[in-house]
PDB file of C-alpha atoms in Angstrom:
ATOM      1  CA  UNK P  17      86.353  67.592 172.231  1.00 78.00           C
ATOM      2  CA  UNK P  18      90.115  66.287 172.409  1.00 82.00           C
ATOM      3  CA  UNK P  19      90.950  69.556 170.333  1.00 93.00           C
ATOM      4  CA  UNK P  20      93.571  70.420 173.214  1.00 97.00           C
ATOM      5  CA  UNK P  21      96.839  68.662 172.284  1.00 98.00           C
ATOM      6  CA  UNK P  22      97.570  66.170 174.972  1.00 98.00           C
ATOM      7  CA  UNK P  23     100.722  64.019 175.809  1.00 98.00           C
ATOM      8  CA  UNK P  24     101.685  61.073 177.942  1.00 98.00           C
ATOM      9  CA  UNK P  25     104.563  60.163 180.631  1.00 98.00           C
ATOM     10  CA  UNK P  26     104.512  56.759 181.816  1.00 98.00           C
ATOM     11  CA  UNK P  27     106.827  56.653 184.871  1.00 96.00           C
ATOM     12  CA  UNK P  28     107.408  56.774 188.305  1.00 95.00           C
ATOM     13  CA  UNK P  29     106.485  58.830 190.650  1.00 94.00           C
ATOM     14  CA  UNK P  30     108.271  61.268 192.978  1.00 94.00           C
ATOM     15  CA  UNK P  31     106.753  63.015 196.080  1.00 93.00           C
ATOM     16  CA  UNK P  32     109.574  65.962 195.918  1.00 93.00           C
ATOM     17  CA  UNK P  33     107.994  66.728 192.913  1.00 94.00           C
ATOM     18  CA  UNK P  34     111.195  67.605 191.054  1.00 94.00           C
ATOM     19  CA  UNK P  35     111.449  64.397 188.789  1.00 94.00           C
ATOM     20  CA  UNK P  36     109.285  61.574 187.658  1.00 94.00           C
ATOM     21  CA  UNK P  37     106.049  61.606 186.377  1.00 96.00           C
ATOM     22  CA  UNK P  38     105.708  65.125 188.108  1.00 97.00           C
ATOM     23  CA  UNK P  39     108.364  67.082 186.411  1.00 97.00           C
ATOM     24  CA  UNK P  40     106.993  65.575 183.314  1.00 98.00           C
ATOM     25  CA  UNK P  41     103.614  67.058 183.800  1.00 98.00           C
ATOM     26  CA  UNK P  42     105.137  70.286 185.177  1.00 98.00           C
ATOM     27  CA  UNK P  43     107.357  70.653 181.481  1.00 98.00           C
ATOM     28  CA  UNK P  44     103.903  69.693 180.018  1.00 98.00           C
ATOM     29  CA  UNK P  45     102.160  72.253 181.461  1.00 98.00           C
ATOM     30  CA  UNK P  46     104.675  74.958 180.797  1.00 97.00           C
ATOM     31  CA  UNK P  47     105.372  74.200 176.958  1.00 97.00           C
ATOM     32  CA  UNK P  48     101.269  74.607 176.676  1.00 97.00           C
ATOM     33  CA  UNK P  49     100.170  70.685 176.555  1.00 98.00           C
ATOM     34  CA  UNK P  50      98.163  69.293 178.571  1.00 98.00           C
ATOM     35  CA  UNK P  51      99.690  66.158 180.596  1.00 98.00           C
ATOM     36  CA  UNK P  52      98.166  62.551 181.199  1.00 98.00           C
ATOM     37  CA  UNK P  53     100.045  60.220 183.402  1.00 98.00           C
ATOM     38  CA  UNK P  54     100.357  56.460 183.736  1.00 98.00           C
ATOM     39  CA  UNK P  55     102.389  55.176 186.848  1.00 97.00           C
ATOM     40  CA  UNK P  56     104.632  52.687 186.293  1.00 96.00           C
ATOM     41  CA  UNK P  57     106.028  52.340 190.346  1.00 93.00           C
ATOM     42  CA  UNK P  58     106.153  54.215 193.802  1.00 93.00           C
ATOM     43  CA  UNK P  59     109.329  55.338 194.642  1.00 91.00           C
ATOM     44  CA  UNK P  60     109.601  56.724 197.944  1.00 93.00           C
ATOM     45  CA  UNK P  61     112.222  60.172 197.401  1.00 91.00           C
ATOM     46  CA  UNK P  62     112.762  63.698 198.025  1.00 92.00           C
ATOM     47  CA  UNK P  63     115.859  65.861 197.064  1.00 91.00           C
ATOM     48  CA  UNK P  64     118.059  64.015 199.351  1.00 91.00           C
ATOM     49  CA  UNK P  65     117.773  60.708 197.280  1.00 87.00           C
ATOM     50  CA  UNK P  66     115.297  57.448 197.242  1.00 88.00           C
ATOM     51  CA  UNK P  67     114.998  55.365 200.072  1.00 89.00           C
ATOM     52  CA  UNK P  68     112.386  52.465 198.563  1.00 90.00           C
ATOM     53  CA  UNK P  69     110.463  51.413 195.799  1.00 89.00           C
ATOM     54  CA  UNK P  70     107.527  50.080 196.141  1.00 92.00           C
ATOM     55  CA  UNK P  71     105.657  47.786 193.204  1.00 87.00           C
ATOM     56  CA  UNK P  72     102.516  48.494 191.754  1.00 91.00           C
ATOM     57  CA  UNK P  73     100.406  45.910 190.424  1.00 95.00           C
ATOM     58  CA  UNK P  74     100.762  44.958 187.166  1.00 97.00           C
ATOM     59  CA  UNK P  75      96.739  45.008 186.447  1.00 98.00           C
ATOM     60  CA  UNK P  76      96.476  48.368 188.222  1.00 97.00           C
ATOM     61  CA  UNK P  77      99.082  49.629 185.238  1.00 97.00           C
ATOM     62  CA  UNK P  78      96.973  47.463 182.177  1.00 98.00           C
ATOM     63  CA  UNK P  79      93.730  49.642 183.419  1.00 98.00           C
ATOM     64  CA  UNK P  80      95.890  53.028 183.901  1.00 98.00           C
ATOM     65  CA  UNK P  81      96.708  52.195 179.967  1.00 98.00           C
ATOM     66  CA  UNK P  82      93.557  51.388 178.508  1.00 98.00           C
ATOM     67  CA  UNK P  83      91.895  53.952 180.893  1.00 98.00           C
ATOM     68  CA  UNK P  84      94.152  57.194 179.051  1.00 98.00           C
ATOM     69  CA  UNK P  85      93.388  55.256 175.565  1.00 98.00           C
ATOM     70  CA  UNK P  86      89.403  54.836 176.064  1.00 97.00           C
ATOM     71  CA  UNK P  87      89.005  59.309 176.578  1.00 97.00           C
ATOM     72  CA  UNK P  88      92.160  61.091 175.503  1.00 97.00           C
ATOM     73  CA  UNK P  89      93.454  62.036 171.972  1.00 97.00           C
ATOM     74  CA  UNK P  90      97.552  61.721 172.844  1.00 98.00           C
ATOM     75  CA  UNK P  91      99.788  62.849 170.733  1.00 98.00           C
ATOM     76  CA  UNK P  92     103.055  61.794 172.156  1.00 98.00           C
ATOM     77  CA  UNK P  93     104.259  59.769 174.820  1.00 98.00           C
ATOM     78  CA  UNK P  94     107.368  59.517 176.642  1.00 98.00           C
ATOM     79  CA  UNK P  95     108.337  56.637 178.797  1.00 97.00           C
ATOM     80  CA  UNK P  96     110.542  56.751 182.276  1.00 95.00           C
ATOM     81  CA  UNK P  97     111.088  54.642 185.149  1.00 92.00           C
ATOM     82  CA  UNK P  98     109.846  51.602 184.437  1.00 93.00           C
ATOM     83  CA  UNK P  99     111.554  49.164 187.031  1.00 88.00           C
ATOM     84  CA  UNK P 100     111.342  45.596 186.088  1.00 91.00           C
ATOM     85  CA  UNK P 101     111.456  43.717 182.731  1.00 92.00           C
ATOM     86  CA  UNK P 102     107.358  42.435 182.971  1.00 94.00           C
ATOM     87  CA  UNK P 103     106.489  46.726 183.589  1.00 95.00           C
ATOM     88  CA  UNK P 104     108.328  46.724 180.717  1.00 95.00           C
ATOM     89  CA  UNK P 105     106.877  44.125 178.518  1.00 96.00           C
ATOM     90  CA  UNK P 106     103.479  45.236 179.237  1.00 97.00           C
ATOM     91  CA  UNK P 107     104.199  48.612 178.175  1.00 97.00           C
ATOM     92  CA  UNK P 108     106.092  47.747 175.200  1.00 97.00           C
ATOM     93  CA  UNK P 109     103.310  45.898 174.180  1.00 97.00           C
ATOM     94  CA  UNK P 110     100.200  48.372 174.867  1.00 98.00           C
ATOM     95  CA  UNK P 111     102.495  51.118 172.679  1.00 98.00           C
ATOM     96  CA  UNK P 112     102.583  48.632 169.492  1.00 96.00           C
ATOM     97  CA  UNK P 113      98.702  49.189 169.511  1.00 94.00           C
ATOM     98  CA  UNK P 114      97.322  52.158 170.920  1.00 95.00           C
ATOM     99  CA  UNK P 115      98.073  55.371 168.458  1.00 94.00           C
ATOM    100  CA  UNK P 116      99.908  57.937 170.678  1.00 98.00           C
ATOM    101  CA  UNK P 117     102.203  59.565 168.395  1.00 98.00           C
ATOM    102  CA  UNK P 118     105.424  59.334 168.471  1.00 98.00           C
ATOM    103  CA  UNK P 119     107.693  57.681 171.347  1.00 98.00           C
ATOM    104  CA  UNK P 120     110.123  59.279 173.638  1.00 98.00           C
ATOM    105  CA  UNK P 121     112.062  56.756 175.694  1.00 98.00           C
ATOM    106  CA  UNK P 122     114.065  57.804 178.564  1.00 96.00           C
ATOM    107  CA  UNK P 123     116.049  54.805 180.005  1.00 93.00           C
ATOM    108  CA  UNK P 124     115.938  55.973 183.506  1.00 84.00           C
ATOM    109  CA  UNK P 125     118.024  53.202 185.532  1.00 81.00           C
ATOM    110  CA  UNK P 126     119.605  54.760 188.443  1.00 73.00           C
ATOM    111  CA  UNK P 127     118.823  57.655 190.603  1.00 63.00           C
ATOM    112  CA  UNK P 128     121.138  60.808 191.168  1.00 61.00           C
ATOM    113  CA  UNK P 129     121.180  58.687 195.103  1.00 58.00           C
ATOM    114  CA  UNK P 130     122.630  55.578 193.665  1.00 60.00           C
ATOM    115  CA  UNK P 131     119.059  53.916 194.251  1.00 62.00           C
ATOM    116  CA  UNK P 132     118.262  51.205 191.104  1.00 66.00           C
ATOM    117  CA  UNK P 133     115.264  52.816 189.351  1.00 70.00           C
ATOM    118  CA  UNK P 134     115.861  49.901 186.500  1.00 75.00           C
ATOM    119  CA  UNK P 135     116.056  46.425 187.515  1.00 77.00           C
ATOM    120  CA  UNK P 136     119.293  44.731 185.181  1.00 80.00           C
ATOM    121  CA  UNK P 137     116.851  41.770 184.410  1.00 83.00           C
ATOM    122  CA  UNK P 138     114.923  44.910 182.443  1.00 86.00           C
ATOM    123  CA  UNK P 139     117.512  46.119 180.658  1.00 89.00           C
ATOM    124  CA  UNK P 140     117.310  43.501 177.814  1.00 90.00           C
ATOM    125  CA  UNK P 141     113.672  44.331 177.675  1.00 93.00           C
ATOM    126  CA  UNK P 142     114.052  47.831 177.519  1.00 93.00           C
ATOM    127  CA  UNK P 143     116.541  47.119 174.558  1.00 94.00           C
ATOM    128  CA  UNK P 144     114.587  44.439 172.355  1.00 94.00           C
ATOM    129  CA  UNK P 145     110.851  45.668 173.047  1.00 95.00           C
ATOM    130  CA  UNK P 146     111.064  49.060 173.864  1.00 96.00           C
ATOM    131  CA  UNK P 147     113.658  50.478 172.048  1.00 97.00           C
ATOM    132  CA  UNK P 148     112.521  49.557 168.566  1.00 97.00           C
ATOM    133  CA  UNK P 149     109.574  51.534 168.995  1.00 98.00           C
ATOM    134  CA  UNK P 150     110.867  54.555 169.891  1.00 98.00           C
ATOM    135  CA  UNK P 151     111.230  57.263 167.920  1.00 98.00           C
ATOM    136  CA  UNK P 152     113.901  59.118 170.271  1.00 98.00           C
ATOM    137  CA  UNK P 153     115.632  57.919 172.905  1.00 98.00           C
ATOM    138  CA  UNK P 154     117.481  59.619 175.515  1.00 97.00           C
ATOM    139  CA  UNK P 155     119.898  58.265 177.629  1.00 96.00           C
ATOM    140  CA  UNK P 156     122.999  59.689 179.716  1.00 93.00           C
ATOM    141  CA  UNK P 157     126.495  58.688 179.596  1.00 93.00           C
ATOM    142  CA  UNK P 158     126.273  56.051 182.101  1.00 91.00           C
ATOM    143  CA  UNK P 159     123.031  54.696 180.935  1.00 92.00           C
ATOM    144  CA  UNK P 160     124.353  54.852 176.943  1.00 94.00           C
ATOM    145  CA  UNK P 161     127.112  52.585 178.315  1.00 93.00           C
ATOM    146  CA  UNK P 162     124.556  50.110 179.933  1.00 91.00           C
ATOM    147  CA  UNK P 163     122.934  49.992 176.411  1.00 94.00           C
ATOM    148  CA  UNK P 164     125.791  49.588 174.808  1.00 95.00           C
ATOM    149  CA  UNK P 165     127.910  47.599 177.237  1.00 93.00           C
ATOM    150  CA  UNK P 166     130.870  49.896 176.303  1.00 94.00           C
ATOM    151  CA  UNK P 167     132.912  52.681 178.079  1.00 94.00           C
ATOM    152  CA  UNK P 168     131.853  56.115 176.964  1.00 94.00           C
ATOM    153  CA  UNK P 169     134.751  58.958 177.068  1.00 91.00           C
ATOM    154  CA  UNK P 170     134.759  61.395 174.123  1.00 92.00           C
ATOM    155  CA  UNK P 171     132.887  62.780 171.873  1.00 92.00           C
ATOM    156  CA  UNK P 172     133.407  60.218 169.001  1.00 95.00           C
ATOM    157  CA  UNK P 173     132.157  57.741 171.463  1.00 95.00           C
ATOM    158  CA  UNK P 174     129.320  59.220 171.978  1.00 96.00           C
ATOM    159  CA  UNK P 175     128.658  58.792 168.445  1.00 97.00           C
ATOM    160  CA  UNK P 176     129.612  55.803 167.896  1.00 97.00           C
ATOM    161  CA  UNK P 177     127.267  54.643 170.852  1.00 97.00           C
ATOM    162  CA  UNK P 178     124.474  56.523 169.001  1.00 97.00           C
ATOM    163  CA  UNK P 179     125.033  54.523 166.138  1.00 98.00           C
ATOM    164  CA  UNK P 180     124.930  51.246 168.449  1.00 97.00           C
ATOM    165  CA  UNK P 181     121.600  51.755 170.087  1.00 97.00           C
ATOM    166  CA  UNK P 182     119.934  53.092 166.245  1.00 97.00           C
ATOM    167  CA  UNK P 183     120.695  49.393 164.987  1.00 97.00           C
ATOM    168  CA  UNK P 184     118.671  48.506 168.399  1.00 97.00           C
ATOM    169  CA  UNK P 185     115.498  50.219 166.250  1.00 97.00           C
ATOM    170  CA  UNK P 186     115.313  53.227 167.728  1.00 98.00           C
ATOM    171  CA  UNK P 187     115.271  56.470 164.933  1.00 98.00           C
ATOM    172  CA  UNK P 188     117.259  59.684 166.787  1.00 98.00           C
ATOM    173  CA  UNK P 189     119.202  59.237 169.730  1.00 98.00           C
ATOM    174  CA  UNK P 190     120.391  61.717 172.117  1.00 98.00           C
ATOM    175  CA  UNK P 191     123.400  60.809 174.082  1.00 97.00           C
ATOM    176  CA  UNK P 192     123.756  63.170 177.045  1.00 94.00           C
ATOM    177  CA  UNK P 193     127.345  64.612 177.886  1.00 88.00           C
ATOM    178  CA  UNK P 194     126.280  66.533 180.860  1.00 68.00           C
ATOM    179  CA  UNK P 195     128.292  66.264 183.965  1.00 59.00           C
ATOM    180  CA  UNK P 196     129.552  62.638 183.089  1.00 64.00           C
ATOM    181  CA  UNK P 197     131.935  64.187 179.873  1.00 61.00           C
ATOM    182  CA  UNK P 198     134.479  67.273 181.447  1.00 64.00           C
ATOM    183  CA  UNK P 199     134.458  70.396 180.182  1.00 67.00           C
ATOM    184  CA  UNK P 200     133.351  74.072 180.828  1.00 74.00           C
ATOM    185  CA  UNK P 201     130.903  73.300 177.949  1.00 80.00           C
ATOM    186  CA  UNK P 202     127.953  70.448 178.339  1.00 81.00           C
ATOM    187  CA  UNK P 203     127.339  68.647 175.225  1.00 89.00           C
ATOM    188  CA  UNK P 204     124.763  66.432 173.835  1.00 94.00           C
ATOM    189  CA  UNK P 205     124.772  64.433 170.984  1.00 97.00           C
ATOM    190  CA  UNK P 206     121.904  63.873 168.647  1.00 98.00           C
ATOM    191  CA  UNK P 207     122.151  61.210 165.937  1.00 98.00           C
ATOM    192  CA  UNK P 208     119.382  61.503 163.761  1.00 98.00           C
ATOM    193  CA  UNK P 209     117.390  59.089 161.791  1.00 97.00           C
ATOM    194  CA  UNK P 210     119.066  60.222 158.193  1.00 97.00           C
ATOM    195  CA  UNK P 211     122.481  59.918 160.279  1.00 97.00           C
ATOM    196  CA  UNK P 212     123.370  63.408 160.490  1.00 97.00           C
ATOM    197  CA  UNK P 213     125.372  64.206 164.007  1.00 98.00           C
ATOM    198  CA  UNK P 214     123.934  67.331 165.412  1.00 97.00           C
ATOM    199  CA  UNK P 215     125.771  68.687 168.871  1.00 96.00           C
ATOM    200  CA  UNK P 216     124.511  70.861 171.152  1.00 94.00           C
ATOM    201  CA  UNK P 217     126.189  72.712 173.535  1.00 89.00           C
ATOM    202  CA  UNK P 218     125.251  74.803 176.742  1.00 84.00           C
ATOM    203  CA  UNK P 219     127.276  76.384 179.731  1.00 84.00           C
ATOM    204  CA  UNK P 220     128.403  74.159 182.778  1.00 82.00           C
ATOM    205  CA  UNK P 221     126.700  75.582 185.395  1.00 85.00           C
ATOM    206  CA  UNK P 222     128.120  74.845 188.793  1.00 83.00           C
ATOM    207  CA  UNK P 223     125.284  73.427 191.047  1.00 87.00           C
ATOM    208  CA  UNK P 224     124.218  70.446 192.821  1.00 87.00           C
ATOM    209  CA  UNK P 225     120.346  71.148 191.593  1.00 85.00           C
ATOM    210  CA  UNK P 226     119.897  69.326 188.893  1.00 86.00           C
ATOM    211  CA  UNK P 227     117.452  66.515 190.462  1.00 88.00           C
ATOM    212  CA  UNK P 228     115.395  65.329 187.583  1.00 89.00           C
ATOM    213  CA  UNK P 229     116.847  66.795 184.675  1.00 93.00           C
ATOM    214  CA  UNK P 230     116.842  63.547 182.350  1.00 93.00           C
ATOM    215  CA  UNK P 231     113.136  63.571 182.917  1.00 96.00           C
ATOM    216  CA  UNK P 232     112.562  67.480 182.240  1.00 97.00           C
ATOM    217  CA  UNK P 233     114.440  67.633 179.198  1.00 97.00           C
ATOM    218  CA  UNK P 234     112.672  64.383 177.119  1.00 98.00           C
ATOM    219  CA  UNK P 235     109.133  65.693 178.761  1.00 98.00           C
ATOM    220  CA  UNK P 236     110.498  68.795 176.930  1.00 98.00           C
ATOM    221  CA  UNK P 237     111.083  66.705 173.731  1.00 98.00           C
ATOM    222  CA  UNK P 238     107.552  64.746 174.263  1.00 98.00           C
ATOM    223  CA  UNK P 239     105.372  68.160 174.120  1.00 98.00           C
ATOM    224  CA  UNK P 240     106.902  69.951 171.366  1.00 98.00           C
ATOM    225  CA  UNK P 241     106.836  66.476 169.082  1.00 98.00           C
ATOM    226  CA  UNK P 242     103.493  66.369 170.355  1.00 98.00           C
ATOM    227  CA  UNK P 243     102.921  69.891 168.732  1.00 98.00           C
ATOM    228  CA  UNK P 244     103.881  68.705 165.749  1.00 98.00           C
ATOM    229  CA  UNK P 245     107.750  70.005 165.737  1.00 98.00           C
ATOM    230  CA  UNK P 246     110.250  68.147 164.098  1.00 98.00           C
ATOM    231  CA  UNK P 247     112.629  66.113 165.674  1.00 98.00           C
ATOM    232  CA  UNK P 248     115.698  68.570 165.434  1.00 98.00           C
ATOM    233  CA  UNK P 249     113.885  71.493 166.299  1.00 98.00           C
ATOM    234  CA  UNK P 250     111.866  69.838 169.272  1.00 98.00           C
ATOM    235  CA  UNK P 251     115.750  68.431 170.814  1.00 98.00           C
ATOM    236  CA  UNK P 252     116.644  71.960 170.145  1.00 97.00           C
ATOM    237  CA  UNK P 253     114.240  73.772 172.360  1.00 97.00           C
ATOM    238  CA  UNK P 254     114.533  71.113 174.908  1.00 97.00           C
ATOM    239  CA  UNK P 255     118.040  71.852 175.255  1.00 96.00           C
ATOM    240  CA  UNK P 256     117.074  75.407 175.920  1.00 95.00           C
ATOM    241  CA  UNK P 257     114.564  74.788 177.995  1.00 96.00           C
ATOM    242  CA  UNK P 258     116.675  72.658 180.367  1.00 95.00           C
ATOM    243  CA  UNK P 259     119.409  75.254 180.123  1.00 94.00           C
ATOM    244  CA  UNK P 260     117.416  78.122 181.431  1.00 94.00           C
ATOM    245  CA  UNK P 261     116.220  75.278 184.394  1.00 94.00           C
ATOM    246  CA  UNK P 262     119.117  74.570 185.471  1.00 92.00           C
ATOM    247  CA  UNK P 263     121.178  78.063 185.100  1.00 92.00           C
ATOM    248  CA  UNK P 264     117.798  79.914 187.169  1.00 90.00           C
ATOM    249  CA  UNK P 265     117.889  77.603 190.021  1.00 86.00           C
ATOM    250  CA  UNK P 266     115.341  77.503 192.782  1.00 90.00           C
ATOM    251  CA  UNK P 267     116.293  76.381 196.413  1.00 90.00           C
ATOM    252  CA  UNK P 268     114.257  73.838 197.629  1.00 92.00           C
ATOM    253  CA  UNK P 269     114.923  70.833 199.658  1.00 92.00           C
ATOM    254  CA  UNK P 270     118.233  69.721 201.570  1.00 92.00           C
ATOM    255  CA  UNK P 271     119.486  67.594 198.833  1.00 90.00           C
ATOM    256  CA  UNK P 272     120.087  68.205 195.174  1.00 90.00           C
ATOM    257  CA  UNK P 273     117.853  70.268 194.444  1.00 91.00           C
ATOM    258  CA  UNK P 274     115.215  70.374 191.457  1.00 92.00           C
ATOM    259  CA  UNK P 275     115.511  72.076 188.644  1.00 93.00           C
ATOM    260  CA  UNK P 276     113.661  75.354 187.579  1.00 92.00           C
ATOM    261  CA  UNK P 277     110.545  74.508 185.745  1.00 95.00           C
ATOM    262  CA  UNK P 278     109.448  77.593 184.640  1.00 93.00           C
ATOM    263  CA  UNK P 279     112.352  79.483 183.953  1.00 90.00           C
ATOM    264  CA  UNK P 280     112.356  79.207 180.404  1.00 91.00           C
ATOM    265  CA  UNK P 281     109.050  81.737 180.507  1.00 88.00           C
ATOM    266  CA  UNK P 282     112.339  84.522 180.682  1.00 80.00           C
ATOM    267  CA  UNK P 283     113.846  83.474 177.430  1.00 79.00           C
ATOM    268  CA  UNK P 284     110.692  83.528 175.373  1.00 78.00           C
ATOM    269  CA  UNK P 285     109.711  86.458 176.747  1.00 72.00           C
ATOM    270  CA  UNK P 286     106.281  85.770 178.987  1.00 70.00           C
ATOM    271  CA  UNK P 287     107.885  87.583 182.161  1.00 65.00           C
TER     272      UNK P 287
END
């Protein structure tokens, strides 16, 4: 038994299916791990944004926890929308004990909507208790500067706010260019834990479906670490993987759209 490798997403959830806890299993699924799930709160959102959260209680997440622990053999875990600073906390603390491998934190705090998906009484929490634990952590632009508490505009700024959130305890950190930095090229920044500065770049594509691609591309991360790759290499493929998502878009929904979740099958060759 547990010979299957296996991963974790702790997160939210999101009935459009193209972020949350179900893009994570989705990414799972397709880089050939099989997915667990914890959830953290119940957003109410489709492609054209989120129009409520709803709270789950905190004893129905302590038994989601120990329930995954007590009958799977997890290799990895990422973390997403967690919501408030006690989600946070209790998270935080269940990670310090159960082994799960190595920890991918994505600091998911606002939706593509403009909808909080992070209270700012969690932020601090997310920073002292969650962070050190990690061992990558992915943030955007905007949410690097919410980490940071600094304006992000170039490229050396991205690096320097690597640097910041590292001396938080966290080991690599991937700051997230994207559509937030301009240019015909997207860039992300990886700082690893030996302090070498790794970009990597991918075409701008123009669309407006790219709904849950913070969440795709650290589930991304979360399986192949799981698998045993390397940090480097499992960033690598992640940035691939969301590349090929994004530039063979599906059309779904009235909003922006999700991204394509299987579409990296093409570049390895499966169809």
């Amino acid at each position: 038994m547990n010979e299957t490798t296996q991963a974790l997403t702790i997160a939210g959830f999101d009935g459009g299916g193209g972020a949350g806890m179900q893009a994570d299993l989705k990414t799972f699924q397709e880089r050939r791990v099989f997915g667990t799930s914890v959830l953290t709160a119940l957003p109410i959102q489709n492609t054209k944004g989120v129009t409520n959260v709803f709270d789950l209680p905190i004893e129905a997440l302590k038994e989601q926890l120990v329930s995954i622990k007590e009958d799977f053999k997890i290799s990895a875990v990422k973390t997403g929308m967690l919501f408030t600073a006690e989600i946070t906390t209790v998270v935080a603390e269940f990670l310090k004990t159960a082994e799960f491998g190595p920890l991918v934190v994505d600091p998911v705090m606002i939706a593509k909507s403009g909808h909080a998906l992070l209270k700012e009484t969690a932020v601090r929490a997310v920073k002292e208790q969650l962070l050190p634990l990690a061992c990558v952590v992915t943030p955007n632009v905007p949410e690097a500067e919410v980490l940071i508490g600094k304006t992000i505009t170039t490229r050396e700024e991205m690096v320097e706010a690597g640097k910041l959130i590292q001396r938080m305890g966290a080991k690599n950190i991937v700051v997230k260019g994207g559509h937030h930095i301009e240019g015909a090229i997207s860039e992300d920044m990886l700082l690893l834990e030996n302090g070498q500065v790794k970009w990597l770049a991918g075409k701008r594509i123009d669309t407006k479906n790219t709904h849950g691609t913070g969440c795709t591309f650290s589930a991304c991360i979360t399986a192949e670490l799981a698998k045993g790759e390397r940090v480097l290499d499992a960033v690598t493929t992640a940035k691939a993987y969301i590349q090929a998502a994004i530039e063979d878009g599906i059309s779904v929904g009235h909003g922006n759209g999700p991204t394509n979740h299987w579409a990296y099958r093409k570049v390895e060759g499966h169809e």
